[in-house]
Coordinates of C-alpha atoms in Angstrom, one line a residue:
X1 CA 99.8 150.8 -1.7
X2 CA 102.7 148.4 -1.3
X3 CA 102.7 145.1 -0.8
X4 CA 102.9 144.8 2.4
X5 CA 99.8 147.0 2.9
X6 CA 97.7 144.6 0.6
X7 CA 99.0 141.1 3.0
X8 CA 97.9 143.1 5.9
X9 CA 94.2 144.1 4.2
X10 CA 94.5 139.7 2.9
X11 CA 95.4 138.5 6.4
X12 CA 92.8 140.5 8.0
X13 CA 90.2 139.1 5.4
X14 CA 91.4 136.2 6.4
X15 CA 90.5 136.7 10.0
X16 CA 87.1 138.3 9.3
X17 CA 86.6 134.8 6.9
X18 CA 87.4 132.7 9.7
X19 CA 85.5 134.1 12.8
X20 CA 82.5 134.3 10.4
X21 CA 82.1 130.6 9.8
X22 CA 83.7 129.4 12.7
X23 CA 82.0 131.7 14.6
X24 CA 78.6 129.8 14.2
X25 CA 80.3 126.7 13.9
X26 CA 81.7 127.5 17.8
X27 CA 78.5 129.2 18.8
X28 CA 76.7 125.6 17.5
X29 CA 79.0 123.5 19.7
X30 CA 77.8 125.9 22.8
X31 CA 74.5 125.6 22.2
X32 CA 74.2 122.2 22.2
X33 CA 74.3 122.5 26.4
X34 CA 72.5 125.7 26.1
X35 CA 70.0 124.8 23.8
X36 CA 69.6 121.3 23.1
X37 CA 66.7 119.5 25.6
X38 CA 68.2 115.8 24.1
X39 CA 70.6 113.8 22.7
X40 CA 68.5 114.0 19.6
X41 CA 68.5 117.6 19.2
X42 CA 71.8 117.5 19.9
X43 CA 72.2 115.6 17.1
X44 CA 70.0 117.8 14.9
X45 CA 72.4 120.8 16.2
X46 CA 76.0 118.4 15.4
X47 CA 74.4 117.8 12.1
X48 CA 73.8 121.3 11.0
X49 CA 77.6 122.2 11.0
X50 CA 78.1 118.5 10.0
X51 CA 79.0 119.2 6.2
X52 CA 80.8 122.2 6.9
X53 CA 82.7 122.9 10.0
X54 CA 85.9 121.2 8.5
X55 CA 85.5 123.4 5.4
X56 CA 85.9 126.6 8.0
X57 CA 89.1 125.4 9.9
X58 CA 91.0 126.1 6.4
X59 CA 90.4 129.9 7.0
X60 CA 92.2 129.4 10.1
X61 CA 95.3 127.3 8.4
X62 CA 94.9 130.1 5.5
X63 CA 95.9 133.2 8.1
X64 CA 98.0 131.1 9.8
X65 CA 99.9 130.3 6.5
X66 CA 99.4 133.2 4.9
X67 CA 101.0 135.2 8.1
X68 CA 103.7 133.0 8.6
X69 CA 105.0 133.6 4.7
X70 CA 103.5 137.2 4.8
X71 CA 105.1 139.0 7.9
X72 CA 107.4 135.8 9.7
X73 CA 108.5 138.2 12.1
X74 CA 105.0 138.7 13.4
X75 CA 104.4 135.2 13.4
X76 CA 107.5 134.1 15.1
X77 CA 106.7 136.4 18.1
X78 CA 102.9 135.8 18.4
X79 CA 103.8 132.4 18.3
X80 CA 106.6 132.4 20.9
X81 CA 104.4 134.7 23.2
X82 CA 101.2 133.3 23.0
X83 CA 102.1 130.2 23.2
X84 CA 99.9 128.5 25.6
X85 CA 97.0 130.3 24.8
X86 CA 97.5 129.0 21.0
X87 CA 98.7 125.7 22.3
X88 CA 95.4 125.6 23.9
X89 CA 93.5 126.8 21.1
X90 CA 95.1 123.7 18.8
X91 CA 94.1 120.5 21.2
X92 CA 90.5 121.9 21.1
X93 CA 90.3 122.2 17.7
X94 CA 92.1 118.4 17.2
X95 CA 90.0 117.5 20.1
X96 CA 86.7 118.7 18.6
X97 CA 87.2 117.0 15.0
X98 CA 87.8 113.7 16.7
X99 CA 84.1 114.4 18.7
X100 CA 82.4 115.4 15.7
X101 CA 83.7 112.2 14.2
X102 CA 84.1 109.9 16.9
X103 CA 80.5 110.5 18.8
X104 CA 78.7 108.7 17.0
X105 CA 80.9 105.4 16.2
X106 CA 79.7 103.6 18.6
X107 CA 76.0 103.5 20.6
X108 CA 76.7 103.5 24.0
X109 CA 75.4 106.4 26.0
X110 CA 78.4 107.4 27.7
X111 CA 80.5 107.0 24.8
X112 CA 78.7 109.4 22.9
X113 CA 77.7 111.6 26.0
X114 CA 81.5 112.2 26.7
X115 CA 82.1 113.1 23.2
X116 CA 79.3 116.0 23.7
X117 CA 81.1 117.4 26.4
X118 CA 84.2 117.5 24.4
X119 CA 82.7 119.1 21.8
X120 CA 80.5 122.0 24.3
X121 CA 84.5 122.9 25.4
X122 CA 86.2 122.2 23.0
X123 CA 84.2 125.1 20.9
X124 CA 83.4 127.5 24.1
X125 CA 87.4 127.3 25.1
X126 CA 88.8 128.8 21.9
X127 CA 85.9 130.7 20.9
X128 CA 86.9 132.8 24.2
X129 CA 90.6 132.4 23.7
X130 CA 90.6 133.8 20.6
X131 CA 89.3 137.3 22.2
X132 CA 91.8 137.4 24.5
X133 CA 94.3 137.0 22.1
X134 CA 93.0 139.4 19.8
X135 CA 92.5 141.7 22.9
X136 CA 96.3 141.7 23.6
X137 CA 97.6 142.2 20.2
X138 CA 95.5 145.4 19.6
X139 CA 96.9 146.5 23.4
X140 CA 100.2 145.4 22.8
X141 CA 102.2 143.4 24.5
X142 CA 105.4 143.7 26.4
X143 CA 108.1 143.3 22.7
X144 CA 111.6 144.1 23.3
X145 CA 114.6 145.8 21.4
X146 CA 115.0 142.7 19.7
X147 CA 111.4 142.2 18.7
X148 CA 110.8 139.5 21.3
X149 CA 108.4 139.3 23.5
X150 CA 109.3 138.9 27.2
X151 CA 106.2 139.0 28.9
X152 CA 104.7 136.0 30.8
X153 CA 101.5 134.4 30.4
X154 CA 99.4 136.0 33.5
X155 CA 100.3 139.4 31.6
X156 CA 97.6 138.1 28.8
X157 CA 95.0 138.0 31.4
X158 CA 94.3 141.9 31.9
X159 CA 90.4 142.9 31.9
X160 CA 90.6 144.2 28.5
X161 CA 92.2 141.3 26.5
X162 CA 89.4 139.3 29.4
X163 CA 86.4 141.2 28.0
X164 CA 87.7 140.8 24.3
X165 CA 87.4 136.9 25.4
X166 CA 83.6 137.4 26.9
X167 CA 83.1 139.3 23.6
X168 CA 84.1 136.4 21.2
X169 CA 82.4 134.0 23.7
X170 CA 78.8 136.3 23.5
X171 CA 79.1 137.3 19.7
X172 CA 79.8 133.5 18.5
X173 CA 77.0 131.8 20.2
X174 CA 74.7 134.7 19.7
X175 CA 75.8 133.8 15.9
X176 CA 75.5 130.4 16.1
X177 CA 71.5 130.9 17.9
X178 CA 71.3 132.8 14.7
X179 CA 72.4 130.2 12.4
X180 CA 70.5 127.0 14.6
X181 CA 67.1 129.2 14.0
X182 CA 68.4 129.4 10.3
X183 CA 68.6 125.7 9.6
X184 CA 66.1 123.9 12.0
X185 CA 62.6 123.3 12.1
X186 CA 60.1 122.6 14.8
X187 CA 60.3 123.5 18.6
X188 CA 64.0 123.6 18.7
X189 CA 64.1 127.1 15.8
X190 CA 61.9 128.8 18.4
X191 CA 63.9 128.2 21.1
X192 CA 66.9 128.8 19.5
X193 CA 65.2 132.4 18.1
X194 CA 64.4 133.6 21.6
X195 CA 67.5 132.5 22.9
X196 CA 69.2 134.3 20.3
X197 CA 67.6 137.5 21.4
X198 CA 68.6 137.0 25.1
X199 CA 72.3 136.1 24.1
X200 CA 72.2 139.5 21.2
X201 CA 71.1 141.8 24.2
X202 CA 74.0 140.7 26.4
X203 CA 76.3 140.2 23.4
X204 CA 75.6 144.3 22.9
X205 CA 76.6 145.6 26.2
X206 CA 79.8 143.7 26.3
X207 CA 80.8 144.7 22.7
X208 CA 79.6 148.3 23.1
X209 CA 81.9 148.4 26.5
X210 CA 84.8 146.8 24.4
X211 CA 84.5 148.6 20.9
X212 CA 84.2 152.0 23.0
X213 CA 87.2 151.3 25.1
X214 CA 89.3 150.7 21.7
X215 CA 88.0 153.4 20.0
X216 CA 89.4 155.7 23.3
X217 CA 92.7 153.8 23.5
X218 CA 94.0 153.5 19.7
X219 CA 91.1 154.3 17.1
X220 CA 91.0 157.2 14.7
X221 CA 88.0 158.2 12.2
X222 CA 87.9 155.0 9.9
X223 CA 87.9 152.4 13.0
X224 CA 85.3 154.6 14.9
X225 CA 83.1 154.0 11.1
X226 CA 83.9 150.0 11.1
X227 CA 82.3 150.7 15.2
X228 CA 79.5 152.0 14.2
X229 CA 78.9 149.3 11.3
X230 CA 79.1 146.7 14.1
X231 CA 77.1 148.5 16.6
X232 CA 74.3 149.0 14.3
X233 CA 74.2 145.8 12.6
X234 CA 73.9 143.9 15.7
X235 CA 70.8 146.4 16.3
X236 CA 69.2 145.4 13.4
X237 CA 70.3 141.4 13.9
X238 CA 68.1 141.8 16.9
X239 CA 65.4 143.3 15.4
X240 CA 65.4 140.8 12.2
X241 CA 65.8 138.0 14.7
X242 CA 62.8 139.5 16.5
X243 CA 60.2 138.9 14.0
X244 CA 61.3 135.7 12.1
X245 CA 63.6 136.8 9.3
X246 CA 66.4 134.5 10.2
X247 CA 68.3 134.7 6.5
X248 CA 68.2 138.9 7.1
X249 CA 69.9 138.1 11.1
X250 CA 72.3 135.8 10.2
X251 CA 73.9 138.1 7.7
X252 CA 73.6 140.8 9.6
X253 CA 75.3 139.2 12.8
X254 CA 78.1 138.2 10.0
X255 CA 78.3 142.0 9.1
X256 CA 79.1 142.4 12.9
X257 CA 81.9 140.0 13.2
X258 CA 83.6 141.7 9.9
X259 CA 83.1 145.2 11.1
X260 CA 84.4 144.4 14.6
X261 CA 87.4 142.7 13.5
X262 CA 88.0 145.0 10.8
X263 CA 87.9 147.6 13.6
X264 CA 90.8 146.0 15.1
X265 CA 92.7 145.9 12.6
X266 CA 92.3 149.4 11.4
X267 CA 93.7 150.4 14.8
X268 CA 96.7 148.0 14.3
X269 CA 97.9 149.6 11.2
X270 CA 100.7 149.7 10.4
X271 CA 101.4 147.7 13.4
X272 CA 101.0 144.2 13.6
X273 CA 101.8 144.1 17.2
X274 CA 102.6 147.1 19.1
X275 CA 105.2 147.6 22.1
X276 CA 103.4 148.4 25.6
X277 CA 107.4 148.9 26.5
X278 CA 108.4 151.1 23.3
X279 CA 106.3 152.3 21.0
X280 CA 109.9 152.3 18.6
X281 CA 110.3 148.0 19.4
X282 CA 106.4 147.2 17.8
X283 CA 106.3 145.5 14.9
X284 CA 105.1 147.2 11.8
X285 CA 103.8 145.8 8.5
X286 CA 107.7 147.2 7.4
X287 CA 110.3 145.9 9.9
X288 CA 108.0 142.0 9.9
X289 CA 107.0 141.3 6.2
X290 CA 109.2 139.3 3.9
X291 CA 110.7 140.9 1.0
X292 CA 109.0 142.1 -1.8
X293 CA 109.7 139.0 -3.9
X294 CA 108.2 137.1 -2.2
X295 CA 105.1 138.4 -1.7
X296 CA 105.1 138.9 -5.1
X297 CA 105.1 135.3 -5.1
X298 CA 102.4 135.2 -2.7
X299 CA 99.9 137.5 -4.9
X300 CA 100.2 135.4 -7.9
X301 CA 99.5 132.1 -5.9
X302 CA 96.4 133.9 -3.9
X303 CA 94.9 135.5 -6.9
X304 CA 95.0 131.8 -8.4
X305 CA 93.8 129.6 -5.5
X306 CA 91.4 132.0 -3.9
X307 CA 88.6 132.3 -6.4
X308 CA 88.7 128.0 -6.7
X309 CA 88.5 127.6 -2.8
X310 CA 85.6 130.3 -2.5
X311 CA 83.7 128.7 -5.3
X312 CA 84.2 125.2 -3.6
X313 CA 82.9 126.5 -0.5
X314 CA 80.2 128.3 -1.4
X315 CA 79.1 125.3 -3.7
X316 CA 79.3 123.4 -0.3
X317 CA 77.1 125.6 1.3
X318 CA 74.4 125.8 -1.5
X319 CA 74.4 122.1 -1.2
X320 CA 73.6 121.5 2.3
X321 CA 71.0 124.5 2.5
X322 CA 67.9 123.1 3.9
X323 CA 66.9 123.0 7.6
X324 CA 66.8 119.9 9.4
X325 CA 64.3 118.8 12.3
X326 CA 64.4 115.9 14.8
X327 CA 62.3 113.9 12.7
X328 CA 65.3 113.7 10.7
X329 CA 67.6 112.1 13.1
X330 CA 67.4 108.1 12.7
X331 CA 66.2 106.3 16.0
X332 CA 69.7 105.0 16.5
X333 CA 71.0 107.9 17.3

């Protein structure tokens, strides 16, 4: 495997990394309209991505990075062509670190009110944007000769990359319903257990309709295996969701996310973003990576940092384990 094949494999890690902690962290900032009856569960909800969320934005800078080093001619024509969408994606996510921090700086009730609303669209905005973006790249988009894209922007909104977007939207919160009935106790884990089964059962049909329709237009035998992962482990999220075994859901809607996104990826390769003009003009994990040496450089660097940033995180996580209830939320708030 060259080294070009092992960035592509790193980058989409990456991804799978990313929409699996930022998934709940999105799906969290949803439910707090869906879910949440008060401003004090609210709270509760806020505080049970409180320790963390930041730590799951660095996957994001991570693929970001690592694609822009990696493959620059990828990133300098996703960048150029999805540029709205991504420009979009960026204020929500500045937008939504002021409101976790901002919120609660001061006590009046319409201070901390509009700071909720940021953060319910600030995390339902790009956790449906990222779909549709996702959605066009594994289409392709309209790339030229000279490897630019010369599309416009309505020409992202076609039903597929548009489903892809309700997909994201369903799969996250349905995640994050997972991960509020994970770390709460009280009235509010119930709630958010059933409401995790009604937003899993939706979450299905949408996926099913979307995995399916890839599968037909670009998948071969090992994407139509990372299908069936996700399809089944979303079966059996429901069913661990069903009767109480939270821990057992949650990982199992994580295996979900990494096999559906994996999917994607295995009908990429070895594009990174294919051509709906030529098939000969898509870019390939040959004509967009940087040379050899560098990645070389790259690998060294990853195989150093990695492990240290994993640990860190996962130390993170261990800390902050135990579920929360409204009893703990100080009458201030």
């Amino acid at each position: 495997m060259e080294l070009h094949d092992v960035w592509f494999v790193l980058i989409a890690v990456l991804w799978i990394g990313y929409f699996f902690l930022e998934g709940f962290d999105f799906g969290i900032g949803v439910l707090t309209k869906l879910l949440a009856r008060d401003r004090t569960e609210k709270r509760v909800l806020i505080n049970t991505i409180g320790p963390v969320w930041d730590g799951n934005e660095v996957w994001l800078l991570t693929a970001g990075g690592a694609t822009f080093a990696a493959f620059p001619e990828w990133y300098a024509t996703l960048f150029s062509g999805f540029y709205l969408p991504l420009l979009i994606i960026l204020v929500c996510l500045i937008v939504r670190g002021v409101a976790f921090e901002y919120r609660a700086k001061r006590p009046e009730e319409k201070w901390q009110r509009n700071w909720e609303q940021a953060i319910f669209w600030t995390s339902l905005i790009p956790a449906f944007l990222w779909g549709v973006a996702f959605g066009n790249i594994v289409r392709g988009v309209k790339i030229d000769a000279q490897k630019e894209y010369v599309g416009g922007f309505f020409d992202l909104l076609n039903p597929y990359a548009l489903l892809g977007g309700l997909v994201t939207l369903t799969l996250f919160t349905f995640h994050g319903a997972v991960f509020a009935s994970l770390k709460t106790v009280g009235d509010i884990r119930d709630r958010a257990r059933a409401l995790a089964l009604k937003l899993g059962l939706v979450t299905a049909v949408l996926a099913l309709v979307f995995l399916i329709w890839t599968q037909v237009s670009r998948g071969d035998v090992k994407s139509l295996v990372a299908m069936v992962i996700a399809v089944v482990a979303l079966v059996a999220a429901l069913g661990a969701i069903k009767v109480g075994r939270e821990g057992w859901s949650f990982a199992l809607s994580g295996v979900t996310i990494a096999a559906a996104v994996a999917m994607l990826f295995l009908t990429l390769f070895p594009d990174v973003m294919p051509s709906s003009l030529n098939p000969d003009w898509s870019l390939t994990v040959t004509n967009a990576s940087s040379s050899p040496y560098t990645l070389k450089i790259m690998t060294w660097c990853a195989g150093i940092a990695t492990p240290v940033v994993l640990l860190y995180q996962g130390w993170t996580y261990w800390v902050f384990r135990k579920r929360i209830g409204t009893h703990h939320i100080a009458d201030s708030h």
